[in-house]
GROMACS .gro file of C-alpha atoms in nm:
model
  438
    1MET     CA    1   3.279  -0.931   2.040
    2ILE     CA    2   3.651  -0.860   2.130
    3PRO     CA    3   3.751  -0.521   2.039
    4ILE     CA    4   4.065  -0.502   1.813
    5ASN     CA    5   4.060  -0.125   1.727
    6SER     CA    6   4.165   0.039   2.035
    7LYS     CA    7   4.500   0.149   2.164
    8ALA     CA    8   4.396   0.187   2.513
    9VAL     CA    9   4.254  -0.186   2.504
   10TYR     CA   10   4.566  -0.306   2.311
   11ASP     CA   11   4.788  -0.168   2.594
   12LYS     CA   12   4.601  -0.312   2.860
   13ALA     CA   13   4.626  -0.663   2.685
   14LEU     CA   14   4.988  -0.639   2.666
   15GLU     CA   15   5.002  -0.548   3.007
   16ILE     CA   16   4.773  -0.843   3.141
   17LEU     CA   17   4.980  -1.084   2.900
   18GLU     CA   18   5.305  -1.021   3.045
   19ALA     CA   19   5.153  -1.066   3.410
   20ALA     CA   20   4.974  -1.367   3.310
   21GLY     CA   21   5.321  -1.545   3.171
   22GLY     CA   22   5.523  -1.436   3.481
   23SER     CA   23   5.903  -1.470   3.565
   24GLY     CA   24   6.076  -1.740   3.373
   25PHE     CA   25   5.801  -1.762   3.083
   26ARG     CA   26   5.896  -1.878   2.761
   27GLY     CA   27   5.746  -1.608   2.557
   28ARG     CA   28   5.941  -1.549   2.250
   29ALA     CA   29   5.899  -1.922   2.203
   30ALA     CA   30   5.528  -1.912   2.290
   31GLN     CA   31   5.500  -1.678   1.987
   32ILE     CA   32   5.686  -1.867   1.745
   33PHE     CA   33   5.470  -2.170   1.846
   34LEU     CA   34   5.127  -1.946   1.777
   35ALA     CA   35   5.322  -1.851   1.457
   36CYS     CA   36   5.350  -2.214   1.355
   37LYS     CA   37   4.963  -2.282   1.422
   38HIS     CA   38   4.912  -1.975   1.199
   39TYR     CA   39   5.095  -2.062   0.867
   40GLY     CA   40   5.049  -2.444   0.892
   41ASN     CA   41   5.273  -2.610   0.643
   42GLN     CA   42   5.456  -2.301   0.518
   43ILE     CA   43   5.674  -2.375   0.835
   44PRO     CA   44   5.746  -2.737   0.761
   45MET     CA   45   5.753  -3.028   1.022
   46VAL     CA   46   6.018  -3.234   1.111
   47GLY     CA   47   6.037  -3.532   0.836
   48SER     CA   48   5.947  -3.275   0.557
   49ALA     CA   49   6.161  -3.308   0.268
   50ILE     CA   50   6.229  -2.966   0.239
   51GLY     CA   51   6.267  -2.699   0.560
   52ILE     CA   52   6.268  -2.325   0.569
   53ASP     CA   53   6.558  -2.116   0.629
   54SER     CA   54   6.625  -1.868   0.892
   55ARG     CA   55   6.560  -1.531   0.682
   56GLN     CA   56   6.215  -1.692   0.568
   57LEU     CA   57   6.128  -1.776   0.924
   58GLN     CA   58   6.199  -1.442   1.081
   59GLN     CA   59   6.011  -1.253   0.804
   60LEU     CA   60   5.713  -1.473   0.883
   61LEU     CA   61   5.755  -1.390   1.245
   62ASP     CA   62   5.754  -1.045   1.212
   63ASP     CA   63   5.484  -1.007   0.951
   64LEU     CA   64   5.223  -1.181   1.210
   65TYR     CA   65   5.347  -0.948   1.522
   66SER     CA   66   5.391  -0.637   1.305
   67LYS     CA   67   5.223  -0.313   1.421
   68PRO     CA   68   5.270  -0.084   1.100
   69ASN     CA   69   5.094   0.212   1.239
   70ARG     CA   70   5.313   0.287   1.540
   71SER     CA   71   5.492   0.618   1.507
   72THR     CA   72   5.812   0.481   1.631
   73PRO     CA   73   6.031   0.210   1.455
   74ASP     CA   74   5.977  -0.042   1.690
   75LYS     CA   75   5.697  -0.199   1.533
   76ILE     CA   76   5.721  -0.580   1.630
   77ALA     CA   77   5.510  -0.662   1.925
   78ILE     CA   78   5.663  -0.883   2.176
   79ILE     CA   79   5.316  -0.992   2.321
   80PHE     CA   80   5.422  -1.123   2.665
   81ASP     CA   81   5.693  -0.884   2.761
   82ASP     CA   82   5.455  -0.577   2.729
   83ASP     CA   83   5.711  -0.454   2.432
   84HIS     CA   84   5.800  -0.373   2.076
   85LYS     CA   85   6.119  -0.449   1.882
   86VAL     CA   86   6.262  -0.320   1.574
   87PRO     CA   87   6.194  -0.531   1.264
   88THR     CA   88   6.456  -0.805   1.210
   89GLY     CA   89   6.759  -0.687   1.013
   90THR     CA   90   6.685  -0.336   1.088
   91THR     CA   91   6.810  -0.046   1.298
   92GLY     CA   92   6.611   0.234   1.445
   93GLY     CA   93   6.564   0.421   1.756
   94ILE     CA   94   6.836   0.349   1.990
   95LEU     CA   95   6.935   0.038   1.796
   96THR     CA   96   7.238   0.085   1.570
   97VAL     CA   97   7.309  -0.259   1.499
   98PRO     CA   98   7.062  -0.469   1.301
   99SER     CA   99   6.750  -0.629   1.527
  100ASN     CA  100   6.777  -0.989   1.564
  101ILE     CA  101   6.428  -1.030   1.757
  102TRP     CA  102   6.394  -1.425   1.712
  103ARG     CA  103   6.757  -1.547   1.652
  104ASN     CA  104   6.848  -1.655   1.965
  105ASN     CA  105   6.584  -1.846   1.972
  106LEU     CA  106   6.668  -2.035   1.656
  107ASN     CA  107   7.006  -2.116   1.727
  108LEU     CA  108   7.134  -2.392   1.983
  109GLN     CA  109   7.245  -2.155   2.239
  110LYS     CA  110   6.922  -2.139   2.417
  111GLY     CA  111   6.849  -2.494   2.334
  112PHE     CA  112   6.497  -2.476   2.136
  113VAL     CA  113   6.690  -2.644   1.833
  114CYS     CA  114   6.831  -2.992   1.771
  115TYR     CA  115   7.044  -3.110   1.502
  116ALA     CA  116   6.992  -3.487   1.571
  117SER     CA  117   6.836  -3.695   1.305
  118VAL     CA  118   6.484  -3.702   1.182
  119GLN     CA  119   6.442  -4.055   1.310
  120GLU     CA  120   6.523  -3.903   1.662
  121MET     CA  121   6.351  -3.589   1.645
  122GLN     CA  122   6.007  -3.819   1.551
  123THR     CA  123   6.071  -4.023   1.879
  124ARG     CA  124   5.885  -3.935   2.184
  125GLY     CA  125   6.138  -4.048   2.427
  126PHE     CA  126   6.397  -3.830   2.259
  127VAL     CA  127   6.197  -3.516   2.212
  128ALA     CA  128   6.077  -3.558   2.557
  129ALA     CA  129   6.405  -3.604   2.735
  130SER     CA  130   6.642  -3.327   2.901
  131ARG     CA  131   6.902  -3.221   2.702
  132LYS     CA  132   7.131  -3.312   2.966
  133GLU     CA  133   7.065  -3.664   2.887
  134CYS     CA  134   7.134  -3.625   2.490
  135PRO     CA  135   7.360  -3.875   2.382
  136HIS     CA  136   7.534  -3.627   2.140
  137LEU     CA  137   7.626  -3.389   2.389
  138ARG     CA  138   7.966  -3.291   2.424
  139PRO     CA  139   8.188  -3.318   2.599
  140VAL     CA  140   8.124  -3.680   2.694
  141GLY     CA  141   8.019  -3.708   3.008
  142THR     CA  142   7.948  -3.379   3.090
  143LYS     CA  143   7.669  -3.280   3.374
  144THR     CA  144   7.607  -2.948   3.266
  145LEU     CA  145   7.476  -2.758   2.951
  146ALA     CA  146   7.669  -2.439   2.993
  147ASN     CA  147   7.943  -2.425   2.723
  148SER     CA  148   7.854  -2.789   2.620
  149TRP     CA  149   7.821  -2.869   2.251
  150CYS     CA  150   7.645  -3.098   2.000
  151GLN     CA  151   7.871  -3.387   1.811
  152PHE     CA  152   7.680  -3.300   1.498
  153LYS     CA  153   7.728  -2.941   1.461
  154GLY     CA  154   8.064  -2.901   1.676
  155LYS     CA  155   8.190  -2.596   1.861
  156PRO     CA  156   8.088  -2.341   1.819
  157PRO     CA  157   7.780  -2.282   1.903
  158VAL     CA  158   7.753  -2.406   2.256
  159TYR     CA  159   7.461  -2.399   2.519
  160ARG     CA  160   7.421  -2.140   2.765
  161GLY     CA  161   7.279  -2.374   2.993
  162GLU     CA  162   6.905  -2.345   2.918
  163ASP     CA  163   6.720  -2.669   2.914
  164ASN     CA  164   6.470  -2.580   2.662
  165PRO     CA  165   6.212  -2.810   2.449
  166LYS     CA  166   6.345  -2.934   2.122
  167MET     CA  167   6.098  -2.730   1.941
  168PHE     CA  168   6.300  -2.742   1.597
  169ARG     CA  169   6.520  -2.943   1.412
  170LYS     CA  170   6.801  -2.751   1.237
  171ASP     CA  171   6.964  -2.941   0.938
  172PRO     CA  172   7.337  -2.966   1.056
  173VAL     CA  173   7.445  -2.930   0.665
  174THR     CA  174   7.150  -2.685   0.508
  175GLY     CA  175   7.066  -2.481   0.812
  176GLU     CA  176   6.692  -2.552   0.732
  177TYR     CA  177   6.427  -2.576   1.011
  178THR     CA  178   6.151  -2.814   1.061
  179VAL     CA  179   5.922  -2.770   1.352
  180HIS     CA  180   5.779  -3.046   1.583
  181ASP     CA  181   5.452  -3.134   1.533
  182PRO     CA  182   5.249  -2.815   1.645
  183GLN     CA  183   4.960  -3.050   1.718
  184ASP     CA  184   5.138  -3.219   2.021
  185VAL     CA  185   4.937  -3.059   2.299
  186THR     CA  186   5.190  -3.235   2.569
  187PHE     CA  187   5.466  -3.116   2.379
  188TYR     CA  188   5.376  -2.744   2.375
  189SER     CA  189   5.202  -2.700   2.692
  190GLY     CA  190   5.544  -2.681   2.840
  191ILE     CA  191   5.598  -2.381   2.613
  192ILE     CA  192   5.254  -2.214   2.625
  193ARG     CA  193   5.151  -2.259   2.966
  194PRO     CA  194   5.307  -2.045   3.248
  195ALA     CA  195   5.499  -2.201   3.514
  196SER     CA  196   5.253  -2.122   3.744
  197GLY     CA  197   4.985  -2.355   3.550
  198VAL     CA  198   4.736  -2.058   3.476
  199LYS     CA  199   4.622  -2.105   3.132
  200LEU     CA  200   4.660  -1.759   2.870
  201PRO     CA  201   4.388  -1.570   2.887
  202ILE     CA  202   4.250  -1.583   2.543
  203ALA     CA  203   4.078  -1.252   2.472
  204PRO     CA  204   4.389  -1.023   2.595
  205LEU     CA  205   4.603  -1.264   2.341
  206ILE     CA  206   4.351  -1.192   2.062
  207ILE     CA  207   4.377  -0.831   2.095
  208ALA     CA  208   4.746  -0.847   2.094
  209ILE     CA  209   4.791  -1.026   1.794
  210TYR     CA  210   4.477  -0.861   1.597
  211TYR     CA  211   4.512  -0.511   1.685
  212ASP     CA  212   4.683  -0.315   1.398
  213GLY     CA  213   4.789  -0.647   1.248
  214ILE     CA  214   4.772  -0.814   0.925
  215LEU     CA  215   4.498  -1.056   1.042
  216ALA     CA  216   4.275  -0.749   1.144
  217ALA     CA  217   4.138  -0.700   0.800
  218GLY     CA  218   3.971  -0.395   0.857
  219ARG     CA  219   3.756  -0.531   1.133
  220ASN     CA  220   3.699  -0.334   1.479
  221HIS     CA  221   3.575  -0.666   1.664
  222VAL     CA  222   3.680  -1.045   1.630
  223ASP     CA  223   3.581  -1.357   1.788
  224VAL     CA  224   3.732  -1.673   1.959
  225PRO     CA  225   3.592  -1.891   1.641
  226ASP     CA  226   3.779  -1.610   1.421
  227PHE     CA  227   4.113  -1.698   1.602
  228LEU     CA  228   4.055  -2.069   1.585
  229THR     CA  229   4.034  -2.056   1.218
  230ASP     CA  230   4.314  -1.810   1.159
  231PHE     CA  231   4.531  -2.054   1.374
  232GLY     CA  232   4.434  -2.402   1.331
  233PHE     CA  233   4.338  -2.465   1.682
  234THR     CA  234   4.052  -2.710   1.755
  235PRO     CA  235   3.851  -2.616   2.063
  236ALA     CA  236   3.981  -2.894   2.230
  237GLU     CA  237   4.350  -2.804   2.139
  238ALA     CA  238   4.245  -2.426   2.253
  239ALA     CA  239   4.087  -2.526   2.587
  240ALA     CA  240   4.382  -2.682   2.694
  241TYR     CA  241   4.625  -2.353   2.626
  242PHE     CA  242   4.399  -2.101   2.674
  243ASP     CA  243   4.141  -1.938   2.960
  244ASP     CA  244   3.821  -1.816   2.829
  245ASP     CA  245   3.651  -1.772   3.156
  246PRO     CA  246   3.512  -1.418   3.148
  247GLY     CA  247   3.509  -1.444   3.531
  248SER     CA  248   3.882  -1.479   3.573
  249ALA     CA  249   4.097  -1.218   3.714
  250ALA     CA  250   4.288  -1.117   3.383
  251HIS     CA  251   3.967  -1.085   3.179
  252GLN     CA  252   3.790  -0.880   3.461
  253ALA     CA  253   4.092  -0.656   3.465
  254LEU     CA  254   4.056  -0.643   3.046
  255ALA     CA  255   3.678  -0.558   3.115
  256LEU     CA  256   3.754  -0.212   3.326
  257VAL     CA  257   3.930  -0.063   2.984
  258ALA     CA  258   3.679  -0.260   2.739
  259ALA     CA  259   3.343  -0.210   2.861
  260GLY     CA  260   3.097  -0.503   2.729
  261VAL     CA  261   3.390  -0.698   2.600
  262THR     CA  262   3.218  -1.046   2.512
  263TRP     CA  263   3.307  -1.360   2.335
  264THR     CA  264   3.180  -1.703   2.219
  265ARG     CA  265   3.317  -1.967   2.484
  266LEU     CA  266   3.508  -2.272   2.381
  267SER     CA  267   3.320  -2.613   2.341
  268THR     CA  268   3.491  -2.931   2.337
  269GLY     CA  269   3.236  -3.119   2.184
  270PRO     CA  270   3.216  -3.255   1.824
  271ALA     CA  271   3.201  -3.031   1.536
  272VAL     CA  272   2.901  -2.998   1.306
  273ALA     CA  273   2.946  -2.987   0.968
  274VAL     CA  274   2.763  -2.717   0.770
  275PRO     CA  275   2.641  -2.768   0.432
  276ALA     CA  276   2.832  -2.576   0.171
  277VAL     CA  277   2.682  -2.406  -0.106
  278THR     CA  278   2.845  -2.452  -0.448
  279LEU     CA  279   2.961  -2.251  -0.734
  280PRO     CA  280   2.690  -2.289  -1.025
  281GLY     CA  281   2.758  -2.587  -1.171
  282VAL     CA  282   3.057  -2.698  -0.958
  283PRO     CA  283   2.948  -3.035  -0.781
  284PRO     CA  284   2.951  -3.054  -0.423
  285ALA     CA  285   3.253  -3.181  -0.227
  286PRO     CA  286   3.221  -3.544  -0.170
  287THR     CA  287   3.137  -3.693   0.197
  288PRO     CA  288   3.455  -3.815   0.316
  289LYS     CA  289   3.517  -4.152   0.372
  290THR     CA  290   3.696  -4.260   0.700
  291VAL     CA  291   3.892  -4.598   0.682
  292ALA     CA  292   3.840  -4.840   0.977
  293GLY     CA  293   4.138  -4.753   1.213
  294LYS     CA  294   4.279  -4.475   1.046
  295LYS     CA  295   4.208  -4.090   1.162
  296ALA     CA  296   4.017  -3.871   0.967
  297LYS     CA  297   4.141  -3.575   0.844
  298ALA     CA  298   3.981  -3.240   0.963
  299LEU     CA  299   3.737  -3.083   0.747
  300PRO     CA  300   3.864  -2.742   0.593
  301HIS     CA  301   3.664  -2.450   0.725
  302HIS     CA  302   3.388  -2.376   0.488
  303SER     CA  303   3.382  -2.052   0.271
  304SER     CA  304   3.102  -1.848   0.210
  305ILE     CA  305   3.028  -2.013  -0.144
  306GLY     CA  306   3.157  -2.414  -0.092
  307LEU     CA  307   3.438  -2.615  -0.165
  308THR     CA  308   3.501  -2.895  -0.422
  309THR     CA  309   3.748  -3.164  -0.454
  310SER     CA  310   3.952  -3.172  -0.763
  311PRO     CA  311   4.040  -3.519  -0.908
  312PRO     CA  312   4.376  -3.634  -0.836
  313PRO     CA  313   4.678  -3.536  -1.036
  314PRO     CA  314   4.795  -3.769  -1.288
  315ALA     CA  315   5.152  -3.967  -1.218
  316THR     CA  316   5.447  -3.807  -1.301
  317SER     CA  317   5.267  -3.467  -1.354
  318GLY     CA  318   5.572  -3.183  -1.281
  319TRP     CA  319   5.355  -2.941  -1.439
  320TRP     CA  320   5.067  -2.999  -1.184
  321ASN     CA  321   5.027  -2.718  -0.968
  322ALA     CA  322   4.712  -2.547  -0.752
  323GLN     CA  323   4.584  -2.342  -1.047
  324GLN     CA  324   4.576  -2.623  -1.293
  325ALA     CA  325   4.383  -2.833  -1.032
  326VAL     CA  326   4.130  -2.548  -1.017
  327ARG     CA  327   4.141  -2.545  -1.382
  328THR     CA  328   4.053  -2.907  -1.451
  329THR     CA  329   3.791  -2.887  -1.171
  330LEU     CA  330   3.602  -2.630  -1.364
  331GLU     CA  331   3.605  -2.804  -1.680
  332THR     CA  332   3.500  -3.111  -1.535
  333ALA     CA  333   3.181  -2.936  -1.429
  334GLY     CA  334   3.124  -2.806  -1.754
  335TRP     CA  335   3.289  -2.435  -1.777
  336LEU     CA  336   3.476  -2.338  -2.068
  337VAL     CA  337   3.803  -2.200  -1.908
  338VAL     CA  338   4.008  -1.928  -2.062
  339ASP     CA  339   4.365  -1.879  -1.920
  340VAL     CA  340   4.468  -1.518  -1.883
  341SER     CA  341   4.670  -1.556  -1.576
  342GLY     CA  342   4.954  -1.453  -1.795
  343LYS     CA  343   4.797  -1.134  -1.920
  344LYS     CA  344   4.814  -0.919  -1.582
  345VAL     CA  345   4.444  -0.850  -1.602
  346GLY     CA  346   4.374  -0.878  -1.208
  347TYR     CA  347   4.228  -1.274  -1.241
  348ASP     CA  348   4.335  -1.588  -1.368
  349PHE     CA  349   4.065  -1.768  -1.537
  350LYS     CA  350   3.752  -1.584  -1.728
  351ILE     CA  351   3.503  -1.905  -1.719
  352ILE     CA  352   3.184  -1.892  -1.913
  353LYS     CA  353   2.873  -2.179  -1.888
  354ALA     CA  354   2.534  -2.121  -1.982
  355GLY     CA  355   2.537  -1.744  -2.044
  356GLN     CA  356   2.751  -1.700  -1.721
  357VAL     CA  357   3.084  -1.533  -1.721
  358LYS     CA  358   3.277  -1.532  -1.416
  359MET     CA  359   3.638  -1.399  -1.306
  360VAL     CA  360   3.819  -1.665  -1.103
  361GLU     CA  361   4.148  -1.570  -0.886
  362VAL     CA  362   4.327  -1.840  -0.765
  363LYS     CA  363   4.494  -1.825  -0.420
  364SER     CA  364   4.681  -2.148  -0.283
  365SER     CA  365   4.934  -2.232   0.008
  366VAL     CA  366   5.103  -2.506   0.186
  367GLY     CA  367   4.932  -2.433   0.486
  368ILE     CA  368   4.635  -2.224   0.581
  369CYS     CA  369   4.603  -1.947   0.328
  370THR     CA  370   4.565  -1.571   0.420
  371ALA     CA  371   4.479  -1.489   0.059
  372THR     CA  372   4.648  -1.152  -0.074
  373LEU     CA  373   4.523  -0.953  -0.362
  374THR     CA  374   4.710  -0.721  -0.581
  375ASP     CA  375   4.573  -0.368  -0.634
  376LEU     CA  376   4.460  -0.482  -0.998
  377GLU     CA  377   4.279  -0.778  -0.832
  378TYR     CA  378   4.113  -0.584  -0.575
  379GLN     CA  379   4.003  -0.339  -0.822
  380GLN     CA  380   3.863  -0.599  -1.070
  381ALA     CA  381   3.695  -0.786  -0.806
  382LEU     CA  382   3.522  -0.430  -0.723
  383ALA     CA  383   3.434  -0.401  -1.078
  384VAL     CA  384   3.227  -0.721  -1.126
  385ARG     CA  385   3.132  -0.800  -0.754
  386ASN     CA  386   2.957  -1.131  -0.782
  387ASP     CA  387   3.115  -1.264  -1.111
  388PHE     CA  388   3.453  -1.214  -0.948
  389VAL     CA  389   3.552  -1.576  -0.757
  390LEU     CA  390   3.855  -1.643  -0.560
  391ALA     CA  391   3.951  -2.016  -0.559
  392ILE     CA  392   4.127  -2.112  -0.241
  393VAL     CA  393   4.344  -2.407  -0.209
  394GLU     CA  394   4.469  -2.452   0.133
  395HIS     CA  395   4.754  -2.716   0.245
  396TYR     CA  396   4.844  -2.777  -0.122
  397ASP     CA  397   5.005  -3.114  -0.194
  398PRO     CA  398   5.055  -3.182  -0.580
  399SER     CA  399   5.060  -3.562  -0.480
  400LEU     CA  400   4.657  -3.527  -0.355
  401PRO     CA  401   4.342  -3.417  -0.490
  402ALA     CA  402   4.324  -3.054  -0.416
  403THR     CA  403   4.028  -2.926  -0.185
  404ILE     CA  404   3.916  -2.592  -0.309
  405GLN     CA  405   3.704  -2.332  -0.137
  406TRP     CA  406   3.521  -2.064  -0.351
  407VAL     CA  407   3.436  -1.744  -0.246
  408GLU     CA  408   3.209  -1.497  -0.427
  409ASP     CA  409   3.268  -1.132  -0.442
  410PRO     CA  410   3.551  -1.105  -0.189
  411ALA     CA  411   3.547  -0.732  -0.253
  412HIS     CA  412   3.260  -0.678   0.008
  413LEU     CA  413   3.473  -0.869   0.271
  414GLN     CA  414   3.696  -0.699   0.517
  415MET     CA  415   4.043  -0.690   0.432
  416THR     CA  416   4.374  -0.554   0.572
  417LYS     CA  417   4.570  -0.285   0.318
  418ARG     CA  418   4.931  -0.307   0.321
  419LEU     CA  419   5.210  -0.083   0.144
  420VAL     CA  420   5.454  -0.316  -0.047
  421PHE     CA  421   5.773  -0.217  -0.190
  422GLN     CA  422   5.852  -0.401  -0.538
  423TYR     CA  423   6.200  -0.394  -0.701
  424THR     CA  424   6.213  -0.359  -1.054
  425LEU     CA  425   6.491  -0.511  -1.263
  426PRO     CA  426   6.463  -0.437  -1.653
  427ARG     CA  427   6.562  -0.657  -1.906
  428SER     CA  428   6.792  -0.446  -2.028
  429VAL     CA  429   7.000  -0.427  -1.702
  430TRP     CA  430   6.968  -0.821  -1.628
  431ARG     CA  431   7.020  -0.946  -1.995
  432ASN     CA  432   7.389  -0.820  -1.963
  433HIS     CA  433   7.454  -1.019  -1.613
  434THR     CA  434   7.356  -1.368  -1.726
  435THR     CA  435   7.622  -1.641  -1.649
  436PRO     CA  436   7.612  -2.002  -1.681
  437MET     CA  437   7.394  -2.231  -1.469
  438PRO     CA  438   7.572  -2.299  -1.111
   0.00000   0.00000   0.00000
């Protein structure tokens, strides 16, 4: 197993990653790519109807790489530079102006964004081409990127001269971002693979991300399959990007400070489906059908209890959401469902069937779901243990059937405890400041 609780090992991991990247490595972009893999559809792909704004995107990046227990203000790990920065938008230490860790990579200047149309950004030839060959580069006929600009955005901004991959489409009107398909291994190899061609060592990378991070969840050790699950990598994808050889120079250097470190090696063989155990009374998920000539969707990771697919939503279902998908699935399986979601009791549904009573809390995400429990929800889970069930809905799309994964007694699992600030606005305050709808 890979240790993620030692500062000495963490420091060594950062040192190894900086050396592995080498001169000219696009480290900040590599971190952004890893975040896109982790968050899934929370960072929408090119072609999505709605993108993500700069503030939301930067917050997601900060959250993933935050090391909150550092004693100094610089809490965001820059894992390929062996460095830490002050969180975005804040000051601290020697920094007297708000931090902008990611902003340069999210604007035109460094050349990771593109203002072209969705159709162009979904065309392999356009995305793969050098920016110097872009038909929208201005002034017309220029042979250099430095001080050039995009016809769709105008001037400023201007390029600094870096010919980087078109990782994001930035809408020239709304400013929202959509990302190029994170499963495009050929495209992202140009970002995640160092210029030397050597793959990034997987164990130091895992340590750098998980140590004192939101994904640690109280664990002292994790393994490669945990990383693949949390970041949505198939073994084949991971093998294209990462070195998992314990005998490599990078891993041998790590072993000097992490004696006995081991991990499960990557395998590019076919995945074997593990039968799921279902919540009592809920039918097992149907076997996915593959239509000839169409690519089958990847099966979701099986939970400790199982998974169920809800019936599809009715047409014109503006009210339909993940919580209601869970309710319908339970009712179809014969449970009496009492909705207490508005009563602030620490769960959404009380369900009753054949003398059994369980509390169900729904957690959903448009991408991979890192379930977050409030203190009240956690206390309820502790109190009733096996009678508390999480219903987790990942990659939620209201136009499709919802795949529900059931996790019984989540309180026995390891979690990451975080202090969260809330800002309360009493009705007596906001009521006097209402305005007509814009």
